[in-house]
Phi, psi and omega in degrees: 000134186273124168266138186261314199102355188228153169291124186247160177193188179062039198280156154216167189235156174210157178260131166242114176296336179301286204278000189043065190215127168279138179273148163223116187249133172206184169209157173273192173284341182241351196215122171275124192240155181216119174246162176236140183247132183231107190065032188061017175265137164287150165255166189292144191287135179279108180296126190260326191204166169217076189277171200284322184205127178236129161220045188237171177281150176265166161205155200216136174213148177234132187258160176323325177279004187095355192271144178222184178217135181243136159222160174202158176264154177208156164285117190267359185207175173276327172308306170317308173307316189286328186272351185081027182257144173224165187229128171291128178235158193197133177234157188267145179217143181299181179279333172253044175084352181268175174295155176213151192300127180255206191303336178264353174106348181256142185278082181204158185298151186215160187280164174220127183278122165243153185294336184225144194223024166246137177265131174262128178103178170279358180234143160265120193292122192194149189206159170226146179231151180243125175244186148342060185075017173199174180233161180230144183220137182235135182217144161290090195224156183237150176282353178196160186306322171290344186284158169284149174281137173223160181292137165229159184214146190227155185229133170248162173288119177300348186281301196216019170071007181296155184284142159242351170230089178331157182293137166218143181296133181288340165227095202278344200260033175201135184263015177284157180286150178221147188228158158068039188292146172209162185192155184207148173255155171278176183303321188274353163112000183283160182241132180250121171270139156226176199193144179265150168209133170310313185295338175248031168070014176146236192261141179215155190218147175219151178252136179218148177290145153330127201084356168102326183303114164330150192224128176297157173204155204264032183246316187265353180061016173206191192271018187267183171297163174209152190280149179243127177055221178285148178276168175217142193282168192285124189121323170283060196245160171186178184292129172278174165207142189251145178215138170231117188220138170058026178074017168231145178264137176233135169224114166272132187207165186288142162194171166280133160302156178275344180271011194210113186264355178248346187273174175216150182206193181249125172238158185228152185226120177225173181199124177317131164308321174284342158281327175293299180239095174307149186276115181285000000 
């Protein structure tokens, strides 16, 4: 347990395969914090940033080469806090968890451009993924305080944090609200993005090539989204989790178990990558 002397929340976890350590990103009211656990012992937390106000979730990811990224949404001013306006910020990490140089050459947090910058509610649904030579950030954002949130994804270079794929909508063909994005890369660099939407009855996913072009999948038999696992009644929402392991895509998500139409639980779905994206 890491003591900071202040209430903390918004914790997310990531494993560093090079460091063989568990990293925990979290925040208090004024600081973004990062600590690592080595041999089950917590190290003193690193203060990554001190934004004007943060009441959001954090996100963290490490690539196979040990390089990492930590991200968070923040309110840059009191007026922005009242209006629900947010800025997506990130920092690059060395394998040992220290900050490394970003787009401007300094080891400091930087802003990540998105075409929308409003969050409906107290938190912005937000996640990161690490892939070959790049990181992905996904966020559910709205273009105004009154607009619906939709899921965006962007890709950053793992070398210096510059944008390699400008932010794009995961599903641009609908005006429905989307929430709780999550993502993972396959070994070949394809990006699997999952999210929750009442319009489609729960968790859905879509596959993208490096660069953001939609990729064919064998579930929908085209390049569009596909339903994932058990459905969920409207209002039964929550954060999915995407994992690529042993050549299989795993998605854990909220849903209704088949044996109880009134219950909600965490259910799992998986498919071999070779089946989800068959060779053409």
